[in-house]
Coordinates of C-alpha atoms and ligand atoms in Angstrom, one line a residue:
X196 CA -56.8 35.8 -15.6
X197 CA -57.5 35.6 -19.3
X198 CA -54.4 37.2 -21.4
X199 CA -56.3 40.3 -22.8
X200 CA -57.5 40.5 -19.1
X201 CA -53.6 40.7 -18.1
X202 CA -52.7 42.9 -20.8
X203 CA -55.8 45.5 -19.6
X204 CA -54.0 45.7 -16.1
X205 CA -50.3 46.5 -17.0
X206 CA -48.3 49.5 -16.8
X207 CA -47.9 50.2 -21.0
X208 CA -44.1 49.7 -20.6
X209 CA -44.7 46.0 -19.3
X210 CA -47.6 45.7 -22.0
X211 CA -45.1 46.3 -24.6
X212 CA -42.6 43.6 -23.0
X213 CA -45.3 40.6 -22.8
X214 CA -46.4 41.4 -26.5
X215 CA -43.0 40.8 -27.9
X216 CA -40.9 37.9 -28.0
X217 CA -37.6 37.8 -27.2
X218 CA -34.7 36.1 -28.5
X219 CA -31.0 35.8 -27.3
X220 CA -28.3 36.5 -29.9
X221 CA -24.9 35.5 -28.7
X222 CA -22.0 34.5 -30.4
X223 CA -21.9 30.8 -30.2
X224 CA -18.4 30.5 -28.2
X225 CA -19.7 32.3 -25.5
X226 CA -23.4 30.7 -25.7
X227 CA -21.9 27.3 -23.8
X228 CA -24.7 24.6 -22.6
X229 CA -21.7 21.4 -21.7
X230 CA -19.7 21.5 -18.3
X231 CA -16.4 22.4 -18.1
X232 CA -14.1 19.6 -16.8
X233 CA -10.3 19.8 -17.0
X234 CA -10.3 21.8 -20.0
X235 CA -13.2 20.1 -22.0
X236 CA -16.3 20.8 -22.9
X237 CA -18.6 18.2 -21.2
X238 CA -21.9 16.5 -21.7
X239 CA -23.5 15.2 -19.0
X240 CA -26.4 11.7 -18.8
X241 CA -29.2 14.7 -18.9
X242 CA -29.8 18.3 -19.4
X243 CA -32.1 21.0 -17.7
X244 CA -33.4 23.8 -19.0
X245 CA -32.8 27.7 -18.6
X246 CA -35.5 30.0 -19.0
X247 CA -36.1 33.5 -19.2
X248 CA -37.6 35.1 -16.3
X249 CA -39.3 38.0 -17.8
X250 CA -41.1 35.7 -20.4
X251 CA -41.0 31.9 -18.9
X252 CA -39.3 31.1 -22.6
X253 CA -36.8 28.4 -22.6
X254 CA -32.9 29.9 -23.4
X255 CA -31.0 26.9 -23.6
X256 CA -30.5 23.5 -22.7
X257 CA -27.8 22.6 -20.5
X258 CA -25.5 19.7 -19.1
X259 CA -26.9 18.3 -15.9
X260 CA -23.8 17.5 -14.2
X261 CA -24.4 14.9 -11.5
X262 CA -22.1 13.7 -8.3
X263 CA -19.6 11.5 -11.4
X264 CA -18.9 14.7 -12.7
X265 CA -18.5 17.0 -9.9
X266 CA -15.7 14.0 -8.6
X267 CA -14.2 14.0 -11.8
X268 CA -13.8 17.6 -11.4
X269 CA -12.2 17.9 -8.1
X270 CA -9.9 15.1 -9.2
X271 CA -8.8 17.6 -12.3
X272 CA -8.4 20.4 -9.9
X273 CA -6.3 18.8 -7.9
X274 CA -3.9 17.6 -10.2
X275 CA -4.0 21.0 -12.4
X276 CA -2.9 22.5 -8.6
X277 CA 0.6 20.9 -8.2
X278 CA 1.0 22.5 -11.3
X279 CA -0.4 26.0 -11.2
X280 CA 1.0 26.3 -7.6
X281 CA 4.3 26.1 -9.1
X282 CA 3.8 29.0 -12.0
X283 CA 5.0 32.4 -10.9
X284 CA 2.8 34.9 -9.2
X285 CA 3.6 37.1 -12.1
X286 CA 2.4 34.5 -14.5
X287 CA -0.2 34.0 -12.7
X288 CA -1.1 37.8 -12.7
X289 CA -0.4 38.2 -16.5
X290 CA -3.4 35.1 -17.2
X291 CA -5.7 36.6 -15.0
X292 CA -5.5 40.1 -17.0
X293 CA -5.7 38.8 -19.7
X294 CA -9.1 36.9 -18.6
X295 CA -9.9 40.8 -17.9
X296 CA -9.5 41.7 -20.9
X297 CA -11.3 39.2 -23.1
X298 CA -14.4 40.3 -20.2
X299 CA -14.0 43.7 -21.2
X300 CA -13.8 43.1 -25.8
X301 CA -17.0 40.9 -24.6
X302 CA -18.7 42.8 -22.6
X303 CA -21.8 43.3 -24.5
X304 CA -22.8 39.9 -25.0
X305 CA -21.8 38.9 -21.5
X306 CA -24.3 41.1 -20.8
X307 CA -26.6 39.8 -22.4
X308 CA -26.5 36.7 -21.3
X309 CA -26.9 37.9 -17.3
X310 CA -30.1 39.6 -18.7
X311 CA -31.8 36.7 -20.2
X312 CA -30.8 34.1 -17.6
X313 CA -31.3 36.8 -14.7
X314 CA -34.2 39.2 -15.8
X315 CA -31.8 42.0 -15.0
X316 CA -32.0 44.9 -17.0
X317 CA -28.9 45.4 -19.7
X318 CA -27.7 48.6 -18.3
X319 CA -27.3 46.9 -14.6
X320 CA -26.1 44.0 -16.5
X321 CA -23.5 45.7 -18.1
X322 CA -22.5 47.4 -14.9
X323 CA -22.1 43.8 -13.6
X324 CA -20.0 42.9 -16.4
X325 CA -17.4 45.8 -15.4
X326 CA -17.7 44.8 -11.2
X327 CA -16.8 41.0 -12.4
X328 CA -14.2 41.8 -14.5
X329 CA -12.8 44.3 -11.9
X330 CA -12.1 41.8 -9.8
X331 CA -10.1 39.4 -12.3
X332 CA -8.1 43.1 -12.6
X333 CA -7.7 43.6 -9.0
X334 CA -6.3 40.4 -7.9
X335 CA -4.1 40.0 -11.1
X336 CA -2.3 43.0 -9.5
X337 CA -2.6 41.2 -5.7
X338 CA -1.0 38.1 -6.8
X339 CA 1.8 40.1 -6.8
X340 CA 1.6 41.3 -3.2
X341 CA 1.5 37.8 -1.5
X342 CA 3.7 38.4 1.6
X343 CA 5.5 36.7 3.6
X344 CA 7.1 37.8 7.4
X345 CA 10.6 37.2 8.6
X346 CA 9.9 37.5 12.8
X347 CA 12.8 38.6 15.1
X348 CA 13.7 35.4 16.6
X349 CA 14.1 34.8 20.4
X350 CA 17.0 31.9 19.5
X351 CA 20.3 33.4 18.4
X352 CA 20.8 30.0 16.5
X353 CA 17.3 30.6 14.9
X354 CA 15.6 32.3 12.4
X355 CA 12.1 32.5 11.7
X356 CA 9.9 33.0 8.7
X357 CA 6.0 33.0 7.8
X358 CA 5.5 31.8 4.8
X359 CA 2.3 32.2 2.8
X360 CA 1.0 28.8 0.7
X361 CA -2.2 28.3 -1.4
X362 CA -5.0 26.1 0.4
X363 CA -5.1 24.0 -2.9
X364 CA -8.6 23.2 -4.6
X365 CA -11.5 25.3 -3.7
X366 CA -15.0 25.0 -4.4
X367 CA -17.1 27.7 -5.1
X368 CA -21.0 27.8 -5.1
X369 CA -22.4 30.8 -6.4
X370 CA -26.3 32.4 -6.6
X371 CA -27.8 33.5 -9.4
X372 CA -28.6 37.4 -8.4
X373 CA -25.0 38.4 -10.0
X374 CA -24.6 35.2 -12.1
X375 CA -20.9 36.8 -12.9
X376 CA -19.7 39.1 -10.6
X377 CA -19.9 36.2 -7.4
X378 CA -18.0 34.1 -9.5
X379 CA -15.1 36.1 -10.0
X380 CA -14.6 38.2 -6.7
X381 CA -14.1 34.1 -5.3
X382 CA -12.6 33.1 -8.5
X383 CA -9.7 35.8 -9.8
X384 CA -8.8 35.8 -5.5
X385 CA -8.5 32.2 -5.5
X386 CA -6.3 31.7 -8.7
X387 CA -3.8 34.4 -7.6
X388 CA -3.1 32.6 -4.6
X389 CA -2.5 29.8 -6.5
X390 CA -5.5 27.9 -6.0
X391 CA -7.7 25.8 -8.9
X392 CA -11.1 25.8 -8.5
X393 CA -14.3 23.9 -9.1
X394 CA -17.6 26.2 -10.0
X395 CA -21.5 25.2 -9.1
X396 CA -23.0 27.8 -10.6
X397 CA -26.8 28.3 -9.9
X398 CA -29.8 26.2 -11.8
X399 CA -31.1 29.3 -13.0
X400 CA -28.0 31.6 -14.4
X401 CA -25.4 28.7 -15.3
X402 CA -24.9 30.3 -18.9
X403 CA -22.3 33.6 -17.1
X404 CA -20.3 30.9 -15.4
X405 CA -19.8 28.9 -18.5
X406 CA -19.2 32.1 -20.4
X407 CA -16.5 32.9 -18.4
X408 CA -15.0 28.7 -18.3
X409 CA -14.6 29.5 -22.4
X410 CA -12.8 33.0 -21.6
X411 CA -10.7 31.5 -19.4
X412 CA -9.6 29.0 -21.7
X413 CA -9.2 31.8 -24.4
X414 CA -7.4 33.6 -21.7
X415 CA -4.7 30.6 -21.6
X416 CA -5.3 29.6 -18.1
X417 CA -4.5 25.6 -18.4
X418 CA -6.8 22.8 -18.4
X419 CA -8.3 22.0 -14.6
X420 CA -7.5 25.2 -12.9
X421 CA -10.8 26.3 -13.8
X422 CA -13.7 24.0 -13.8
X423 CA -17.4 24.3 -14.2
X424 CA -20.3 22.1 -13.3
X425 CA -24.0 23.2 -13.9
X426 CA -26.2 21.2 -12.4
X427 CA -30.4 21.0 -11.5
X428 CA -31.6 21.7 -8.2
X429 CA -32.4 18.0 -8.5
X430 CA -28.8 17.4 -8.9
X431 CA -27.4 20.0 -6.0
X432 CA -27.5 18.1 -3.6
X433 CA -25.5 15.4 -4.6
X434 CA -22.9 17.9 -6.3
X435 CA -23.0 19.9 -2.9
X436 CA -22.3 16.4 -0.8
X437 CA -19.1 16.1 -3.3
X438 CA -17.6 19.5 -3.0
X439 CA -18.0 20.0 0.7
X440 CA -16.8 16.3 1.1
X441 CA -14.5 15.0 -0.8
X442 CA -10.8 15.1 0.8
X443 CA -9.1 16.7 -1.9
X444 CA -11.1 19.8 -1.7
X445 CA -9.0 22.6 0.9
X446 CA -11.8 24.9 0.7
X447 CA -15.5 25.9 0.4
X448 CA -16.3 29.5 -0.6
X449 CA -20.3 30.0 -0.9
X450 CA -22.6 32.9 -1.6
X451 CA -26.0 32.2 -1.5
X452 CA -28.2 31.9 1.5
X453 CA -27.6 31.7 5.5
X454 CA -30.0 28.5 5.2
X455 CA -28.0 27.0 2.6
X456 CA -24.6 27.9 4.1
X457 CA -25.4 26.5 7.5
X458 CA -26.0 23.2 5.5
X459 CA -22.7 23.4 3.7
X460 CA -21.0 24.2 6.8
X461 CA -22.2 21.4 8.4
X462 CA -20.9 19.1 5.6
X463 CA -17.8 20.6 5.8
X464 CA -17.2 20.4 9.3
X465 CA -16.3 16.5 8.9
X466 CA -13.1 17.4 6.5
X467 CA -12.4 20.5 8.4
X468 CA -12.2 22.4 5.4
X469 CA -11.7 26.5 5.2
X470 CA -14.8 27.8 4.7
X471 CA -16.1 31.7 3.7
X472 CA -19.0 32.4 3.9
X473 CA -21.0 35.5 2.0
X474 CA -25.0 34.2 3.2
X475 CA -28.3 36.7 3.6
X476 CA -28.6 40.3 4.6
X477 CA -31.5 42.3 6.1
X478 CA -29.6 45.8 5.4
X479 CA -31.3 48.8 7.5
X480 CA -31.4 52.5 6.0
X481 CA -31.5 54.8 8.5
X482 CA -32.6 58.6 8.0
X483 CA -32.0 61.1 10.3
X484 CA -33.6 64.9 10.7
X485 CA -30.5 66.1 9.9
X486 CA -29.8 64.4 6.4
X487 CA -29.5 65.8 3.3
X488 CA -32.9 64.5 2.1
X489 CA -32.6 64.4 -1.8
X490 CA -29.7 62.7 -1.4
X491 CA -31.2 60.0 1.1
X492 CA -34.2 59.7 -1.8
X493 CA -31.0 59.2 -4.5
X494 CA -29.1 56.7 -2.0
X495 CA -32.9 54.3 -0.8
X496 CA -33.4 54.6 -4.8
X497 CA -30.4 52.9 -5.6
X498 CA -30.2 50.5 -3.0
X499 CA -33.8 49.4 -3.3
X500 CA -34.6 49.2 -6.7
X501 CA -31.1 47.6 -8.2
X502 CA -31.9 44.4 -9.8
X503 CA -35.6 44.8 -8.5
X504 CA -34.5 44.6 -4.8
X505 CA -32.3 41.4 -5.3
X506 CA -29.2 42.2 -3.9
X507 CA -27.5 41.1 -0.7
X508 CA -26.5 44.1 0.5
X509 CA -30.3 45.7 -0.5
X510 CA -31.9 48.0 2.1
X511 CA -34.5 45.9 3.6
X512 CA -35.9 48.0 6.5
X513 CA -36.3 51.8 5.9
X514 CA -36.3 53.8 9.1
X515 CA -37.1 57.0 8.9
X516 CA -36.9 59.9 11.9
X517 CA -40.5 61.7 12.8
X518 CA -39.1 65.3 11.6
X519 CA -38.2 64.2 8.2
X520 CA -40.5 61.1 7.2
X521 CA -43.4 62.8 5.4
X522 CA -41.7 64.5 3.5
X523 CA -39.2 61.5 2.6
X524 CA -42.3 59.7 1.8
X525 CA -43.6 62.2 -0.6
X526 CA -40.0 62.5 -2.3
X527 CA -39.3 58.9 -2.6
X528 CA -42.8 58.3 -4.1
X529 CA -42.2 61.1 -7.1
X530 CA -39.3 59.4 -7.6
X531 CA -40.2 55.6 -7.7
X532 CA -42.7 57.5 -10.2
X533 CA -40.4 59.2 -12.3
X534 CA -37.4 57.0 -12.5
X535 CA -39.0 53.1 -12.4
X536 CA -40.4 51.4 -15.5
X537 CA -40.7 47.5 -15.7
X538 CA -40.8 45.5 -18.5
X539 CA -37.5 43.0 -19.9
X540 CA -34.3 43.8 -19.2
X541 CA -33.7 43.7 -22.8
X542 CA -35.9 46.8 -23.1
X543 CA -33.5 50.0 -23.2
X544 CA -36.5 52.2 -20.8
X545 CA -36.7 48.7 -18.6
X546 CA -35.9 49.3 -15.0
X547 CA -37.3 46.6 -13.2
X548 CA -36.9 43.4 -14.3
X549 CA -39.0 40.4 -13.2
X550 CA -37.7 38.7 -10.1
X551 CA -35.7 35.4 -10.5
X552 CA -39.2 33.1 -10.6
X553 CA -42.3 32.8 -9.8
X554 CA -41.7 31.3 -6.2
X555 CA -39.8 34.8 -5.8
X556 CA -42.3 36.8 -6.5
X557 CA -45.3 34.9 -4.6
X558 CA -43.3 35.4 -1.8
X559 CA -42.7 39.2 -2.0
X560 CA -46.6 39.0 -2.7
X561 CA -46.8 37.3 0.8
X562 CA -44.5 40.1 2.8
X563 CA -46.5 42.4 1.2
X564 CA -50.1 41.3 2.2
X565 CA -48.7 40.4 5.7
X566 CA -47.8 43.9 6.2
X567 CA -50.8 45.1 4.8
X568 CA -52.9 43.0 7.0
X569 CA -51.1 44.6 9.8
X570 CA -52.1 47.8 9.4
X571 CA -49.3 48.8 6.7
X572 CA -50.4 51.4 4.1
X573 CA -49.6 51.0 0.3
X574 CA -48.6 54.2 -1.2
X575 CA -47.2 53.1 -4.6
X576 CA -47.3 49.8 -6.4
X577 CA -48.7 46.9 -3.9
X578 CA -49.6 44.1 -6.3
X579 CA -47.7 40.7 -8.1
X580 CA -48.2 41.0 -11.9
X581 CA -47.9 38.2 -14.2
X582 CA -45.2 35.4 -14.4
X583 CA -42.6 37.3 -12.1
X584 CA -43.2 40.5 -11.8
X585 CA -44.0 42.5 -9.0
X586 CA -44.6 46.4 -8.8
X587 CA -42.0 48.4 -7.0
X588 CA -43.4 48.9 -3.6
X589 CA -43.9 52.0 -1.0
X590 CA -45.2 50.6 2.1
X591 CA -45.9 53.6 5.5
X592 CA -46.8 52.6 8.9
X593 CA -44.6 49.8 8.9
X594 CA -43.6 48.4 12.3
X595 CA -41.9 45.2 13.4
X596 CA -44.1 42.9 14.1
X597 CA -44.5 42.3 10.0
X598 CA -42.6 39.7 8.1
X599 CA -41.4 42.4 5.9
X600 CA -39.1 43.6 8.9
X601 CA -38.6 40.2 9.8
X602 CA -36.9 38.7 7.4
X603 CA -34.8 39.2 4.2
X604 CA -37.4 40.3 1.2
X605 CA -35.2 40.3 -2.1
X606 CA -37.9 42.1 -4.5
X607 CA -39.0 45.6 -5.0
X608 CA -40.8 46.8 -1.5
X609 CA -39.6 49.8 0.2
X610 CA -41.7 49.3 4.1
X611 CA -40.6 52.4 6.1
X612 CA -40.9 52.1 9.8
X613 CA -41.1 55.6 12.0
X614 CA -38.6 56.4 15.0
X615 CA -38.1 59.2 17.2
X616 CA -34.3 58.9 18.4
X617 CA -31.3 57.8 17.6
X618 CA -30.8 54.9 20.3
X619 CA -34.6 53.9 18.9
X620 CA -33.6 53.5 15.4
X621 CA -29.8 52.1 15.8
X622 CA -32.1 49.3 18.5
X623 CA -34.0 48.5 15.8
X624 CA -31.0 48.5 12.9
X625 CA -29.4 45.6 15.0
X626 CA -32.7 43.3 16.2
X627 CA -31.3 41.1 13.6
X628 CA -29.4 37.7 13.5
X629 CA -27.5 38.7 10.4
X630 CA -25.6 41.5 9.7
X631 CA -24.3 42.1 6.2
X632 CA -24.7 45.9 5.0
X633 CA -26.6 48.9 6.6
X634 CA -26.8 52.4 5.4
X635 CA -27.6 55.9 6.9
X636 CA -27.5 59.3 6.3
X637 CA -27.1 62.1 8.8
X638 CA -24.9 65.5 8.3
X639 CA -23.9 65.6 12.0
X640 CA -20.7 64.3 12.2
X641 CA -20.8 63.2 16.2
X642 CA -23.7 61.4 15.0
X643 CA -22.2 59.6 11.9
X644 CA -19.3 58.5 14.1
X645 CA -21.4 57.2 17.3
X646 CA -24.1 55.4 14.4
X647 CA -21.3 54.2 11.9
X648 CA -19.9 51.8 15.2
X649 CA -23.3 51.0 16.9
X650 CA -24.6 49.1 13.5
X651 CA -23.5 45.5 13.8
X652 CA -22.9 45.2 10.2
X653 CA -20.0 44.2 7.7
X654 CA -20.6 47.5 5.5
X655 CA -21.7 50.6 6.2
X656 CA -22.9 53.5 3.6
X657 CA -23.0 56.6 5.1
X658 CA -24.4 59.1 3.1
X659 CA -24.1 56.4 0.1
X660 CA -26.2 53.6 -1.2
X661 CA -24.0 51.9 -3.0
X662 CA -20.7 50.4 -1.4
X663 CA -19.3 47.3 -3.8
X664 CA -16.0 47.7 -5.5
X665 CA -13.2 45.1 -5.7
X666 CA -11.2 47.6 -3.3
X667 CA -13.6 47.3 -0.8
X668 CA -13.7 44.4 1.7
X669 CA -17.1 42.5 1.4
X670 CA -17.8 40.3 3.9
X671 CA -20.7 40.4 7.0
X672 CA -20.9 40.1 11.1
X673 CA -23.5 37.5 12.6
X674 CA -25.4 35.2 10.6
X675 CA -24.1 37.2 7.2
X676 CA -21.5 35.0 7.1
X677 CA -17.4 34.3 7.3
X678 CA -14.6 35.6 5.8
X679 CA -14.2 38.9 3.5
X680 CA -14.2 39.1 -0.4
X681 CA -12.0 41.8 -2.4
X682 CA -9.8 44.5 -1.1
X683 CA -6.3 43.2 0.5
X684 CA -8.4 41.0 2.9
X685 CA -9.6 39.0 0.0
X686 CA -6.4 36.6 -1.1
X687 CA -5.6 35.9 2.3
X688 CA -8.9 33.3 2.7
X689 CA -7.1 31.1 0.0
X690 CA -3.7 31.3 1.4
X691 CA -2.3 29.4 4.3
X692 CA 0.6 30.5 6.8
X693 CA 3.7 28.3 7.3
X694 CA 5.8 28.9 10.1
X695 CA 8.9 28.1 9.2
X696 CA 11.6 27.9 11.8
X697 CA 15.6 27.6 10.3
X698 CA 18.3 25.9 13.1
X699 CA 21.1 25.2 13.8
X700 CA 22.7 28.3 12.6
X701 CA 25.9 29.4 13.9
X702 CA 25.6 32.6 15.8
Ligands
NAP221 P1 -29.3 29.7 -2.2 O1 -30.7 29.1 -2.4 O2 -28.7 29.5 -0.9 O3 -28.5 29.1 -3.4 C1 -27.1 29.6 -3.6 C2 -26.4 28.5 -4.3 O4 -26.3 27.4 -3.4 C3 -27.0 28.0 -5.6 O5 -26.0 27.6 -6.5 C4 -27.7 26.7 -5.1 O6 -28.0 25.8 -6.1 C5 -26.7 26.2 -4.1 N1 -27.2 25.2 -3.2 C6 -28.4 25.1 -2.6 N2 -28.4 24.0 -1.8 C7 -27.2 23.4 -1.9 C8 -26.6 22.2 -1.5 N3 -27.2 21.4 -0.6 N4 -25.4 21.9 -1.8 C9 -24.7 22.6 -2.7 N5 -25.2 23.8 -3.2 C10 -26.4 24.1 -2.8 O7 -29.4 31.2 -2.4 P2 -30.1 32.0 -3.6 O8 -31.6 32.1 -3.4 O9 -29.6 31.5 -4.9 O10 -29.4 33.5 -3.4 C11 -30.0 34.5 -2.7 C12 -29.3 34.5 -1.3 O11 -27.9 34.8 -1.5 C13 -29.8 35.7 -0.5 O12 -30.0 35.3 0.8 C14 -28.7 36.7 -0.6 O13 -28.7 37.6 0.5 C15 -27.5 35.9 -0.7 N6 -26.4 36.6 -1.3 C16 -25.4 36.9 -0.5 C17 -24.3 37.6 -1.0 C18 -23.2 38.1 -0.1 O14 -22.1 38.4 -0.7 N7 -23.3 38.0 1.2 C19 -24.3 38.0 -2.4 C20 -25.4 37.6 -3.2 C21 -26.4 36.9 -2.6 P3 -29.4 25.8 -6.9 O15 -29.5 27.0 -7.7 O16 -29.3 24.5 -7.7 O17 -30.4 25.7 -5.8

């Protein structure tokens, strides 16, 4: 298709957006392009490029770190842990508020940056920005809280205590659908235990990690405790084979796919590191006859449609009971009509971003033919636009033999699926081999109870779409992964226990 010819078919909102250009205006100290290795800036043999996913323009060229520099960086972390172990957990506490607080003077232009290296729109951006840094605040008050147990003894010359330790370096490999907030909730845990860490950020969003390497520095956190290596998917591999290897490396904390974390797992498995893993979701969102129904509209909205459907914890299958669904049909459609708009993120009236890349969006334009070639019926949107855009999507008569239902979509389709009882629609919830969030809503309390412990999921919203705060623990059952993020739950998978046992003691 010609450009005018493009230009005919889009919304006016998304005309506007592929007219203009768009340029990102950062101050330079945040705008970072090297690695981050032992308190340096680092240039690598080569550099890959960063583009924008609303416009396919090129961002910035950065450091392609490479297996040398991922070894160099472990060795860095390493030695910065013998010392940061040492530093009180107050000290600790008072760096990592004070990383907080040079997120929140910057949070505008750390914004920015997540919405031209993410296609996410500045608002959501910004609401990123305040999740990330939350969690830099939450566990600079939990490295306080580190615990220990002192254990009746069964000896009366014996006494016995349980002492808690930090695992030592960890490696953390982050995606790219909150190119901030994943870094942190691994990050601000794993420094208040005591931890140092090394960072593989994703290809596409590697300028939020390094953002957050210079703020650290400004922050005072010393050289090695925090490092940072960008690489290519070319280079990821290698990188990958380094972190999940090498010896000195106690720990592998991942977000990112179940397909990816099943291959890091693997790699692990030969060093017997500690691993947590935060992989895939296929969230249900379940609505009952008795549910309030603009509030079930208000909750499928928001857990759609945030960062056009690219969330882990995004409803994926909409399941709807035979009493209320036409009328949640016709109420979800007015307000996908009234409330989306795509175009760049940049845009102040932009909604819907474009999705990550191209290869996103061809294959949310796959799902949604699949369905359609089932017998699904499009009520709103339906189609792939230019670059990597796709139209936010209302799909009836959805059942489960379609991919859509099938497997995880991460892009703007709503498919809703009909049920007639409860056992029906919780049978269906859990005919999945992952398990990371579901939602439902229902006013009848026996019901909430008896549906809230059926759904083998991590998270549950009940009468709520959106669950995520530091406070929280964030974690999944099944194939969703291992281990919790945030709340109290969230220090302890850096933190080893030492039983110590004290003899000899005169009674
Ligand atoms: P992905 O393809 O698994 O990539 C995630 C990260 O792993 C990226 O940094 C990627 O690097 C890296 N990676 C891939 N292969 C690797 C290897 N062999 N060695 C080392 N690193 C490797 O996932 P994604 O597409 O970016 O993210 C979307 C997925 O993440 C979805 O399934 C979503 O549900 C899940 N997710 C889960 C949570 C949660 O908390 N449970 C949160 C957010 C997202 P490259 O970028 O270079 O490929």
């Amino acid at each position: 298709m010609t450009a005018q010819a493009l230009l005919r078919t889009l919304p006016p909102i998304m005309m506007q957006s592929v007219r203009r250009t768009y340029s990102l205006d950062v101050a330079a100290p945040l705008l970072r392009t090297q690695g981050y290795i032992n308190g340096r800036w680092t240039s690598a043999a080569s550099l890959f490029p960063v583009l924008d996913p609303a416009t396919g323009q090129e961002i910035a060229q950065v450091s392609d770190c490479g297996p040398g520099e991922a070894k160099r960086a472990v060795d860095a972390a390493y030695e910065a842990f013998q010392s940061w172990k040492q530093f009180t957990a107050k000290e600790r506490s008072v760096l990592l508020r004070k990383w907080y607080e040079l997120m929140t003077q910057h949070k505008e232009d750390l914004a920015k940056l997540i919405t031209f290296e993410s296609g996410k729109p500045l608002a959501e951006a910004l609401g990123e920005i305040g999740y990330s840094a939350s969690f830099l605040e939450w566990f600079s008050e939990e490295a306080r809280r580190v615990y220990g147990d002192v254990v009746p003894s069964p000896f009366k010359d014996r006494k016995m205590l349980l002492l808690k330790q930090p695992v030592g370096v960890a490696a953390v490999i982050t995606p790219w659908n909150f190119p901030s907030a994943m870094i942190t909730r691994k990050v601000a845990a794993a420094l208040a235990a005591g931890c140092t860490v090394v960072i593989k950020p994703a290809e596409d969003t590697p300028l939020s990690a390094l953002a957050l390497a210079e703020l650290a520095e400004q922050a005072g956190i010393p050289a090695g405790v925090v490092n940072v290596v960008p690489c290519s998917r070319e280079n990821t591999p290698a990188v990958g084979q380094v972190l999940c290897t090498d010896p000195l490396v106690g720990k592998i904390s991942f977000t990112g796919s179940t397909a990816t974390g099943k291959v890091l797992l693997k790699m692990a498995a030969d060093t017997v590191k500690k691993a947590s893993m935060e992989l895939g979701g296929h969230a249900p969102f379940i609505v009952f006859d008795s549910a309030d129904l603009d509030l079930a509209v208000k909750g499928a909205m928001a857990s759609k449609f945030r960062n056009s459907g690219q969330t882990c914890v995004c409803s994926n299958r909409f399941l709807v009971q035979s009493g209320v669904h036409d009328q949640f049909l016709q109420k979800v459609g007015e307000a996908m009509d009234r409330e989306l708009r795509i175009g760049h993120g940049i845009e102040p009236t932009t909604t819907q971003g474009p999705l990550i890349n191209p290869r996103a969006a061809e294959k949310v334009a796959h799902q949604i033919s699949d369905a359609v070639s089932l017998g699904a019926k499009v009520l709103r949107g339906g189609s792939r636009l230019d670059g990597s855009y796709v139209e936010p999507t209302l799909l009836a008569d959805v059942n489960t033999s379609m991919l859509c239902t099938r497997e995880e979509t991460f892009g703007p389709v709503m498919p809703v699926i009909r049920f007639d009882t409860e056992a029906e629609a919780v049978a269906i919830a859990n005919a999945s081999n992952v398990g990371l969030a579901g939602y439902f809503f229902s006013q009848d309390v026996s019901q909430i109870w008896r549906v809230a412990e059926a759904l083998e999921v991590g998270m549950v919203g009940v009468n709520e779409g959106l669950l995520s705060c530091p406070e929280g623990a964030f974690g999944g059952y099944k194939q969703s992964g291992l281990g919790r993020e945030g709340s109290k739950y969230g220090i302890e998978e850096y933190l080893e226990v030492k039983y110590m046992c004290f003899g000899g003691l005169v009674p």
